[in-house]
Coordinates of C-alpha atoms in Angstrom, one line a residue:
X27 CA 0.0 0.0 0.0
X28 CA 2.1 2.9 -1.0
X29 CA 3.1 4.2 1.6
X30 CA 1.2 6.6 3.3
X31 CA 1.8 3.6 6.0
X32 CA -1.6 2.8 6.6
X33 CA -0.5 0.5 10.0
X34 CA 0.8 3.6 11.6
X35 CA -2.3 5.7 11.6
X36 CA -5.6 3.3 10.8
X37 CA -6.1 2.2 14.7
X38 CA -7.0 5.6 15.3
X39 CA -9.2 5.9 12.7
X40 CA -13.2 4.9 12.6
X41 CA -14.8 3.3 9.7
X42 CA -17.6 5.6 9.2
X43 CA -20.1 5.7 5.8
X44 CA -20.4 7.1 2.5
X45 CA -22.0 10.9 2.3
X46 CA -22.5 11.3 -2.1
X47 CA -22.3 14.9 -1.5
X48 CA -20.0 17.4 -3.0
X49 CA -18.8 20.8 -4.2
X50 CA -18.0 20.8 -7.9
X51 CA -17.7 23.4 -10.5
X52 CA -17.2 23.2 -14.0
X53 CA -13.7 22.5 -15.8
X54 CA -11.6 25.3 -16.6
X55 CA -9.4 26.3 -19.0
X56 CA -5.9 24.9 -18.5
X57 CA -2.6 25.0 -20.3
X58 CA -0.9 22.2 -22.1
X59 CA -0.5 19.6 -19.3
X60 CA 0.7 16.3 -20.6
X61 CA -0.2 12.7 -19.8
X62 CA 2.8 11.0 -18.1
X63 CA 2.7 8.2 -21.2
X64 CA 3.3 11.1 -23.8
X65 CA 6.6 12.5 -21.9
X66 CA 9.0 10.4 -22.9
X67 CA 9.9 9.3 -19.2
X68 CA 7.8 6.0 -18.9
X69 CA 6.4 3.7 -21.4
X70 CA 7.1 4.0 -25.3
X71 CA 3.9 3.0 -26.3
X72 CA -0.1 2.6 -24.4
X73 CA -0.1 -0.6 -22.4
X74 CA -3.2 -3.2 -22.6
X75 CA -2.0 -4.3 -19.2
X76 CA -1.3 -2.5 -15.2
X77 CA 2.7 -3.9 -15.2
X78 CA 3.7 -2.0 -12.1
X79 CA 2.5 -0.2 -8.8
X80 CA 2.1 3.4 -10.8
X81 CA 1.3 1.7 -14.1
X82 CA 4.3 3.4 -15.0
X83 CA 7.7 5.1 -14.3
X84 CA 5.9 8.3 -14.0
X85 CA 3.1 6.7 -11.4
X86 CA 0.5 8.4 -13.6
X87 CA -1.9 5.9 -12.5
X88 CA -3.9 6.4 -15.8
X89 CA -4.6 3.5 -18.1
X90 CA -4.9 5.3 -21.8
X91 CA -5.4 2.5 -23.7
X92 CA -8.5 1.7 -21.4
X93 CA -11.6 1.8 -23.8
X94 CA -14.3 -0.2 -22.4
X95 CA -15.7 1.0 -19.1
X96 CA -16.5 4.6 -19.2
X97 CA -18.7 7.2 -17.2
X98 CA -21.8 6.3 -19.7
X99 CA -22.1 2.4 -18.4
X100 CA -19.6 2.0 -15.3
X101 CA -22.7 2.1 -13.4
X102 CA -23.7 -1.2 -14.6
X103 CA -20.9 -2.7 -12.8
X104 CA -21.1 -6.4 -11.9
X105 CA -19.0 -9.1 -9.6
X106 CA -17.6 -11.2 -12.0
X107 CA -15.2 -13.5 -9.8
X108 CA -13.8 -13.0 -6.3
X109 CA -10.4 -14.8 -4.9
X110 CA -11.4 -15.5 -1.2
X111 CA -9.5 -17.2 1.9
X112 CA -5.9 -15.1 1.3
X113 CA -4.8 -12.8 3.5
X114 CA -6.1 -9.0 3.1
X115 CA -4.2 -7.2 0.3
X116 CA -3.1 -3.3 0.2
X117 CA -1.0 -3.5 -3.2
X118 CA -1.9 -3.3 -6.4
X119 CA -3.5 -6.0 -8.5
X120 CA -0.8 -6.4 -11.3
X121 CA -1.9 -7.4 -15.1
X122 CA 0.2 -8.2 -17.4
X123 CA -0.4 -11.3 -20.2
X124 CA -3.9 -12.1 -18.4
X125 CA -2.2 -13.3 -15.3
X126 CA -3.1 -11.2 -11.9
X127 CA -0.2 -10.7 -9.8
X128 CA -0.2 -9.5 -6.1
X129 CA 0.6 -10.5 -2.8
X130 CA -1.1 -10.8 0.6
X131 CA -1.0 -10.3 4.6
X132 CA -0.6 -13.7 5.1
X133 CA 2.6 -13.6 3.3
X134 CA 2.3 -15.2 0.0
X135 CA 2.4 -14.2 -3.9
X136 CA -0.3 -14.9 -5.7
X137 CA -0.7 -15.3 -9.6
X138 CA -4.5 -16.0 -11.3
X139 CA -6.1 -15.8 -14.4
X140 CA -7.2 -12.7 -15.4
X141 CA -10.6 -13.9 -16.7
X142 CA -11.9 -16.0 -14.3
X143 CA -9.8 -15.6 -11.1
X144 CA -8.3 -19.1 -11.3
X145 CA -5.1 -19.9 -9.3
X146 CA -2.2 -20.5 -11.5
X147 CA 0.4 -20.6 -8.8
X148 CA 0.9 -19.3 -5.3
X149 CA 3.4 -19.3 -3.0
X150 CA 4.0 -18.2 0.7
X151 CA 7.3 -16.1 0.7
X152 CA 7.1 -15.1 4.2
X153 CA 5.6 -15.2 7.6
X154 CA 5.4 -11.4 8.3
X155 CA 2.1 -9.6 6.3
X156 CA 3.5 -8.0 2.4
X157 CA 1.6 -4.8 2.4
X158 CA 3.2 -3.2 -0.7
X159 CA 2.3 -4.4 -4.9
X160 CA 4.6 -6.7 -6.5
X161 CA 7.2 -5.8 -9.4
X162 CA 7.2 -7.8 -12.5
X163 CA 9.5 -8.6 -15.2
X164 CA 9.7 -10.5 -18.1
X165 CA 10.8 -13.4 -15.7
X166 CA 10.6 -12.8 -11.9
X167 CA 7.9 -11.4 -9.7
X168 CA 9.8 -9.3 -6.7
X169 CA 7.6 -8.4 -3.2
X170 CA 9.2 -7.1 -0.2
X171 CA 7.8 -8.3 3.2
X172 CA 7.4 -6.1 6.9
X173 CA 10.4 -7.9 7.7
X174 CA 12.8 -6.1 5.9
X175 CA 13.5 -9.1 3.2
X176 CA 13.0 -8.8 -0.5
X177 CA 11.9 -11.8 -2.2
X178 CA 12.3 -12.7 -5.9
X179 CA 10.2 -15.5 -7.5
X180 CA 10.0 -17.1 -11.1
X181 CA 7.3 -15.3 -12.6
X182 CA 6.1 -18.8 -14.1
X183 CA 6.2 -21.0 -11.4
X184 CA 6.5 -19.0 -8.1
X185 CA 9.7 -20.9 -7.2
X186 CA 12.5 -19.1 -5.6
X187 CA 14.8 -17.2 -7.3
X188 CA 16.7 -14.9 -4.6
X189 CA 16.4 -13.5 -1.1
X190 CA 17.9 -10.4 0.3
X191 CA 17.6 -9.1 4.0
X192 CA 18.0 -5.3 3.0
X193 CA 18.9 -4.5 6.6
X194 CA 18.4 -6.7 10.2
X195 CA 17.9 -4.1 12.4
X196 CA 14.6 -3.5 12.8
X197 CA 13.5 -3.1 8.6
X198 CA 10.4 -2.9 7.2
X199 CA 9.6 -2.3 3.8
X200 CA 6.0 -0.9 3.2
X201 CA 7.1 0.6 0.3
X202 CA 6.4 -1.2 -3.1
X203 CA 9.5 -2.3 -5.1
X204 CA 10.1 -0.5 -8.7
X205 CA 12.3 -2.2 -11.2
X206 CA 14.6 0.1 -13.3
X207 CA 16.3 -0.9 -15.9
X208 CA 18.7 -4.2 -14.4
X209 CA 17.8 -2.9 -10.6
X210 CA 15.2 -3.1 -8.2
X211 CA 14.7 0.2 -6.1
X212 CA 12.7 0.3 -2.8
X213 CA 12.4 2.3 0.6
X214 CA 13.5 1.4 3.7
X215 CA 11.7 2.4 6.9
X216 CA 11.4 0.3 10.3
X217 CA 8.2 -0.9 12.1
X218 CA 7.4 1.8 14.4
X219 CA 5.5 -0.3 16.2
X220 CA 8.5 -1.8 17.9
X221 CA 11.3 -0.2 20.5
X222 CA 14.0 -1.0 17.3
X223 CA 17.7 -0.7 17.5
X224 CA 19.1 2.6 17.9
X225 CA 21.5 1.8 15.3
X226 CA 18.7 1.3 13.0
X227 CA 19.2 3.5 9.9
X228 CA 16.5 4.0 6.7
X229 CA 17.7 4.6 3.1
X230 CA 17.0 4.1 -0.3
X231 CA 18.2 0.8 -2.2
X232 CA 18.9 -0.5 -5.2
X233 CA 19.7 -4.3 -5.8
X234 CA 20.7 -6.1 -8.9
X235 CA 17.5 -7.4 -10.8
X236 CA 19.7 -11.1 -11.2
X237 CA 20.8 -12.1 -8.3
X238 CA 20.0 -9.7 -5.1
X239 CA 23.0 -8.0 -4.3
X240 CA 23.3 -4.6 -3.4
X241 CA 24.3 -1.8 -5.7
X242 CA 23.5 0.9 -3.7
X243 CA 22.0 2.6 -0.4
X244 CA 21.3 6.3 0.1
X245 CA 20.9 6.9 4.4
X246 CA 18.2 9.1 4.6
X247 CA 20.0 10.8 8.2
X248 CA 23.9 12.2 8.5
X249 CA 25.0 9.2 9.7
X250 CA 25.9 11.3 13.1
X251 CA 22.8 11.4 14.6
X252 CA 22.3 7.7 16.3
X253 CA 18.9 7.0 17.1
X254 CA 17.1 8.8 14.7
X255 CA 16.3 8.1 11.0
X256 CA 13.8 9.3 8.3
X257 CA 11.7 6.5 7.1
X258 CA 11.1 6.1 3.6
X259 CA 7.0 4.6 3.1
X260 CA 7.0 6.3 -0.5
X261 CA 7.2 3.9 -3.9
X262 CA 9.7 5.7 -6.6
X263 CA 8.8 7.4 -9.3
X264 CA 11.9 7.1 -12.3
X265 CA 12.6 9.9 -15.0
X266 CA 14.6 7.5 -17.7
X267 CA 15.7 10.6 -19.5
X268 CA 17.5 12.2 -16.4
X269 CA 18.2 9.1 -15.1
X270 CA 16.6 10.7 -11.4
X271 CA 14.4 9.0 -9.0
X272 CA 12.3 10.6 -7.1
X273 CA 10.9 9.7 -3.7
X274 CA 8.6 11.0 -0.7
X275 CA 10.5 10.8 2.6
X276 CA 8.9 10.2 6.0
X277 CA 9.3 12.5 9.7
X278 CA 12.2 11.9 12.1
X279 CA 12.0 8.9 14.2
X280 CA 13.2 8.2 17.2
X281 CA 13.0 3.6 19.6
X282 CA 12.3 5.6 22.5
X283 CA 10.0 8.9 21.8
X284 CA 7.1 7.3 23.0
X285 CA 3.5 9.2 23.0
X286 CA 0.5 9.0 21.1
X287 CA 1.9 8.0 17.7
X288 CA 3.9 4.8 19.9
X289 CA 7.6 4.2 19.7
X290 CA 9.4 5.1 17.2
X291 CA 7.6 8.1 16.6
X292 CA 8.0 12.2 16.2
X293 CA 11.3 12.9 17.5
X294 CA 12.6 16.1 19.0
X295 CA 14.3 17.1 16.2
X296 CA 13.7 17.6 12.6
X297 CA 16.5 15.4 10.5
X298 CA 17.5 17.6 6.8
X299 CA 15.5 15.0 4.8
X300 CA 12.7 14.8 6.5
X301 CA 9.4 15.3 5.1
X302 CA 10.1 16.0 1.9
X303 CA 10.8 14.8 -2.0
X304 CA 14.3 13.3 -2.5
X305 CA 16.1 13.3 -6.1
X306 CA 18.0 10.7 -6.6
X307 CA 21.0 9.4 -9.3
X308 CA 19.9 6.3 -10.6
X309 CA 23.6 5.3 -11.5
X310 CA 25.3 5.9 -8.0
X311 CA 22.4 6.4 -5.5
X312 CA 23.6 10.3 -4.7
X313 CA 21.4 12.9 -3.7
X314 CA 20.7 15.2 -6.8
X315 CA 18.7 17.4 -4.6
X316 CA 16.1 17.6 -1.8
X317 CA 12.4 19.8 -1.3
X318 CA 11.4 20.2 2.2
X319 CA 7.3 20.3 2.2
X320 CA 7.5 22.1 5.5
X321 CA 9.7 24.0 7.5
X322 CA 9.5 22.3 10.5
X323 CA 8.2 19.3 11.6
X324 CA 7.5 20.2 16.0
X325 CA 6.2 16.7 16.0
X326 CA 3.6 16.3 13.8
X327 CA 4.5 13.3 11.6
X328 CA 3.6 15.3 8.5
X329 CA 5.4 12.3 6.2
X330 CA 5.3 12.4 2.4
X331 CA 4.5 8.7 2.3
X332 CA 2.1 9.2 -1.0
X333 CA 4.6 8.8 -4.4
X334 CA 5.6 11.2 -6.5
X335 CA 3.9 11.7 -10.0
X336 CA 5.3 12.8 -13.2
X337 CA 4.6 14.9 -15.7
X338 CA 4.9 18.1 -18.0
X339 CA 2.9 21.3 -17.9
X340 CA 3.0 23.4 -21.1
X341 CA 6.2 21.8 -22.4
X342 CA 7.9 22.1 -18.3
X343 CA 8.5 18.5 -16.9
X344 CA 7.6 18.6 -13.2
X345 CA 7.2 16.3 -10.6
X346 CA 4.2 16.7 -7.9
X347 CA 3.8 15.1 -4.3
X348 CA 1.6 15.1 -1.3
X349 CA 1.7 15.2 2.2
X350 CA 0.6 15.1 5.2
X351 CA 0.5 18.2 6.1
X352 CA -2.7 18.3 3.6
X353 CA -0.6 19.8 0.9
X354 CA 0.2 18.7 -2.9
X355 CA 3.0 20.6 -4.5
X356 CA 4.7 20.5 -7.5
X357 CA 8.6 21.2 -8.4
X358 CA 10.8 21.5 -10.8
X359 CA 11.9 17.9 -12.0
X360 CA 15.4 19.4 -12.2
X361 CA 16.1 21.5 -9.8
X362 CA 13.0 20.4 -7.2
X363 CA 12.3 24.6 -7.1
X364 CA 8.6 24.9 -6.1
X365 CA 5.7 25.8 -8.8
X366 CA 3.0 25.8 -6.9
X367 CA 1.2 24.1 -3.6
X368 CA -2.0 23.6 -2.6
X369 CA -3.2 23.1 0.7
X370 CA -5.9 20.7 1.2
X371 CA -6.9 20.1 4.6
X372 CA -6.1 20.3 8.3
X373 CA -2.7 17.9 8.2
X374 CA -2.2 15.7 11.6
X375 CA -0.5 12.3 12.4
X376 CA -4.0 10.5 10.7
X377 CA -4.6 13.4 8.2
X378 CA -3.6 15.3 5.0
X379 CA -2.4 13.1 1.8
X380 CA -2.0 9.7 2.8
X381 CA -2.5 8.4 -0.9
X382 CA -0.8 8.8 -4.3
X383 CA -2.3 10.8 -6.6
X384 CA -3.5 10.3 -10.5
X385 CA -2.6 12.4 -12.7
X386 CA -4.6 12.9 -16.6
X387 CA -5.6 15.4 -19.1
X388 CA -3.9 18.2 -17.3
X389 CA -5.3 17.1 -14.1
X390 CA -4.3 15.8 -10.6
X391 CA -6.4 13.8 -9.0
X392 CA -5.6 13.9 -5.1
X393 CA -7.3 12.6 -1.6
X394 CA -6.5 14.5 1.7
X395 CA -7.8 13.5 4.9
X396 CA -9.7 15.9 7.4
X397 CA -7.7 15.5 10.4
X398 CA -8.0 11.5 10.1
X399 CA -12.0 11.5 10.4
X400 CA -13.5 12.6 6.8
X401 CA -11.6 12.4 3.1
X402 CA -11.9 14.5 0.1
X403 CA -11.0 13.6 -3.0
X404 CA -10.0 16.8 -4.8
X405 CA -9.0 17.9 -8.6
X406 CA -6.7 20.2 -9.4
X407 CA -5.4 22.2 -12.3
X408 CA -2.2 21.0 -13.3
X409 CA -0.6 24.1 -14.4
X410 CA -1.5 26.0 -11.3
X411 CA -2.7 23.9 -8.5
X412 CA -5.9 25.6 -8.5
X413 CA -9.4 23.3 -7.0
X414 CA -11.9 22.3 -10.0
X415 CA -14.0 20.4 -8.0
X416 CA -13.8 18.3 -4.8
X417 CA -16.1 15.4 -3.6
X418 CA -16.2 15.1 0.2
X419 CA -16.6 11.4 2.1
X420 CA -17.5 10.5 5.5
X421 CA -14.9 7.9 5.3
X422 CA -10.9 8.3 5.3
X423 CA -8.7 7.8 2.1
X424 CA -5.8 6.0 3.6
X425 CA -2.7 3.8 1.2
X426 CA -2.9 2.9 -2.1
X427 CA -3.1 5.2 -4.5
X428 CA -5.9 6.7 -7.5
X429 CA -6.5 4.9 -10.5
X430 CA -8.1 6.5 -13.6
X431 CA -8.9 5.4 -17.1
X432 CA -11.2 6.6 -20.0
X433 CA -12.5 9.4 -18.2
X434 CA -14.0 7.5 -14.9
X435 CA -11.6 8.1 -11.2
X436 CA -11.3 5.2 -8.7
X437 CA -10.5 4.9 -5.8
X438 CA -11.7 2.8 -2.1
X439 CA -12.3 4.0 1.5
X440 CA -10.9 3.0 4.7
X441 CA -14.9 2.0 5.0
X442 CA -15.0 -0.5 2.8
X443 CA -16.4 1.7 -0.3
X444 CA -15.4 0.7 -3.9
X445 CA -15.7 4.0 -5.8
X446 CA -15.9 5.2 -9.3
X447 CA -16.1 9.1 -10.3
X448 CA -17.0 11.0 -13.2
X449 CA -13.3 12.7 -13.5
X450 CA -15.0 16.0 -15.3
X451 CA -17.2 16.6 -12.0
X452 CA -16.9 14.4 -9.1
X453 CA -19.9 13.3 -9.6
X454 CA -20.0 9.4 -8.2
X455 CA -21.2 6.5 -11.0
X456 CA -21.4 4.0 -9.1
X457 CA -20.7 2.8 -5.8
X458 CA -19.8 -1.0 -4.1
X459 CA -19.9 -2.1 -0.5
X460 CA -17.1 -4.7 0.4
X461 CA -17.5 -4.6 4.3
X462 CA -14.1 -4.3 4.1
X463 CA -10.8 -2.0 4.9
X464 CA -9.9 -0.6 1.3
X465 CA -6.3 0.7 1.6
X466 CA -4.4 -0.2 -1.5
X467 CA -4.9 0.7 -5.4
X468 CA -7.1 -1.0 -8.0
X469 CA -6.1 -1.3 -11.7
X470 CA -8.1 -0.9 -15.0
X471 CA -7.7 -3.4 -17.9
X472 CA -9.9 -4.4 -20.5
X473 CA -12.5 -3.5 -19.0
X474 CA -12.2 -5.3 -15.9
X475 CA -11.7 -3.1 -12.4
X476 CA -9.2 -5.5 -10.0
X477 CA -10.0 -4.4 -6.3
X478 CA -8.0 -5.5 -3.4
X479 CA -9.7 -5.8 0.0
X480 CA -8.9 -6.4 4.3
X481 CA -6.1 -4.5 5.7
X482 CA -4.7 -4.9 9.0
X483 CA -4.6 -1.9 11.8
X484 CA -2.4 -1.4 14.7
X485 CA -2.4 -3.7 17.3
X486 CA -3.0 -5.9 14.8
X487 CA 0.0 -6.0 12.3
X488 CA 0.0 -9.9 11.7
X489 CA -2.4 -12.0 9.2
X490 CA -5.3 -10.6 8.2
X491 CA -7.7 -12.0 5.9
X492 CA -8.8 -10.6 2.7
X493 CA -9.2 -10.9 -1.2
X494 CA -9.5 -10.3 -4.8
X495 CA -12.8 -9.0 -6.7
X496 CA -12.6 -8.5 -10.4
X497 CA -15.8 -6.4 -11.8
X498 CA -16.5 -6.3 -15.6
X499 CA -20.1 -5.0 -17.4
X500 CA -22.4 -7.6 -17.6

């Protein structure tokens, strides 16, 4: 679930239902805003199929070559097949050659047919819960577990390729894994939940794609500052042009801090990195440069867990991010100088952005949370940041991320809501009941909408149970 760490804020959180109401307004004019697929800095060509967390490098979220579901008849939505009895699942549903790829909080990876939910092959990979969406290749699926271990299986079989314990001390890896080019790039952060090691430190790593090994690791703190680290929830987003990465980064954590939030939670002091978007050399794993969403932190665990998006405004390539601090800004891909931000709501420990954001036809398509209790789903003007319309829930938005495609928005609630908005006005199409946690992304293919469901909540952060729903038009 990307990253906006669902386990650390959801116990605090009520499931509450679904108000339809809404302030909208008619589109405005915008500027030339390009789709991420069009900018040269993710896929060559449309894809038929969701390959990875974001869809793409850019995390656009926004299926083009979607055609079949569409604001006239997604209202006619129907259940056509449902994977029961695995454990609850906050990553993506992967498509890619008709196979479903994802993996669960009972610890396994999961591959099924695309067209009537069969089980082709699935494995258990580890007995701690995988919260993030798998990466595929050609050849392996790779998951990484809340136990700090990344796991790559033949994508074929599910047999055992490689292993890697990214770091012992006290590692988790909510994040979701992003292959790029011959590596595999993920987020370090530990459990929170847990008095860790005081020598624990997050980072940013990137492993060779064969065989496991490490290439690199950026520290997210100075290195001098034992016992506090800046945890990293966010998924990557990759600019193949620049050859950057670009990542949210969480608030300074400290084993003993104590408090409200638990262990491991708002430290005294406010580390450099902290709560901001990180730039990153793809080669070498150096800092390229660093945007601080706030100025200071004063212990308010205003992470940037959501992921980065990509994409150009009026021929300027940007990247945008949210917080949660309730803001979404966007920066300067190169230089990470500030275009614009918009605040969204009241930002605390259980609100703000806790969700990635879609991004299409010069819009961004954005959730923020009212001080934990209430979400908004909000569109903005990509060239200024401005509010076209907003759609208010009674329910929280919490992991995962947006999806869009052929002009319908989806997106689940913390309630158990399955979503899908008219992306002109907010105006909700239709509307599904899983009596479930919803706290990880769907994906659009074919006309098929691939919904995850159960999530686990603090004190619970072992198995939980969960499943798979594919909907199609009847």
């Amino acid at each position: 679930m990307n990253r906006s760490h669902l386990c650390r804020v959801a116990g605090i959180l009520t499931t509450l239902a679904l108000v339809l109401g809404a302030c909208g307004g008619e589109r405005t004019d915008r500027a030339d805003a390009t789709d991420p697929a069009e900018d040269g800095t993710n896929r060559s060509e449309m894809s038929t199929d969701w390959p990875a967390y974001g869809l793409d490098h850019a995390n656009s979220m926004h299926n083009l070559a979607e055609d079949t579901l569409s604001p006239e008849n997604v209202a006619e939505l129907r259940e056509a097949w449902r994977l029961e009895g695995i454990g609850g699942v906050t990553g993506t549903p992967l498509v890619l050659d008709g196979v479903v790829y994802l993996a669960d909080w009972h610890g396994a990876v999961h591959a099924v047919d695309a067209g009537d939910g069969e089980v082709l092959w699935q494995e258990q990979v580890a007995d701690v819960p995988i919260s993030g969406t798998v990466a595929i290749t050609g050849e392996v699926v790779v998951v990484g577990d809340l136990g700090g271990v990344l796991h790559a299986r033949d994508r074929g079989s599910g047999e055992k390729v490689w292993s890697t314990t990214l770091n012992p001390a006290g590692a988790s890896l909510f994040a979701s894994p992003v292959v790029i080019e011959d590596t595999v790039v993920i987020g370090k952060t530990d459990t929170e939940l847990e008095r860790d090691d005081p020598d624990f430190r997050a980072s940013i790593v990137a492993v060779d794609l064969e065989d496991g090994s490490e290439r690199w690791r950026l520290h997210t703190d100075p290195g001098d500052r034992h016992g506090y680290w800046v945890p990293v929830w966010s998924s990557v987003a990759y600019d193949a042009e620049r050859r950057l990465i670009y990542v949210g980064t969480g608030n300074t954590n400290q084993p003993e801090a104590g408090g409200a939030g638990g262990p491991g939670e708002r430290a005294p002091i406010d580390l450099p990195l902290a709560d901001g978007v990180l730039a990153i050399e793809q080669q070498t794993g150096e800092m390229a440069w660093f945007f601080k969403l706030i100025e200071e932190d004063a212990q308010r665990d205003f992470d940037v867990g959501a992921s980065p998006n990509l994409f150009t405004v009026g021929g300027h390539d940007v990247v945008g991010a949210g917080g949660k601090s309730g803001d979404y800004v966007l920066l300067d891909r190169d230089t990470g100088e500030m275009i614009w931000k918009t605040h969204l709501s009241e930002g605390s420990a259980g609100g703000g952005v806790m969700s990635t954001a879609a991004v299409g036809d010069g819009v961004v398509y954005v959730g923020s949370n009212d001080a934990g209790a209430e979400g908004t789903i909000f569109a903005l003007a990509a060239e200024d940041g401005s509010i076209i319309w907003e759609r208010a829930l009674d329910e929280p938005i919490i992991g995962g991320s947006m999806a869009m495609a052929n002009g319908v928005l989806y997106r689940g609630t913390w309630g158990g809501s399955v979503l899908a908005l008219d992306a002109e006005d907010g105006t909700v199409l239709w509307a599904e009941d899983l009596d479930a946690p919803l706290a990880g992304g769907f994906s659009i293919v074919n006309g098929t909408l691939y919904v995850g469901y159960g999530a686990g909540a603090p004190p619970v952060l072992g198995p939980v149970d969960g499943g798979l729903v594919a909907y199609r038009l009847p």
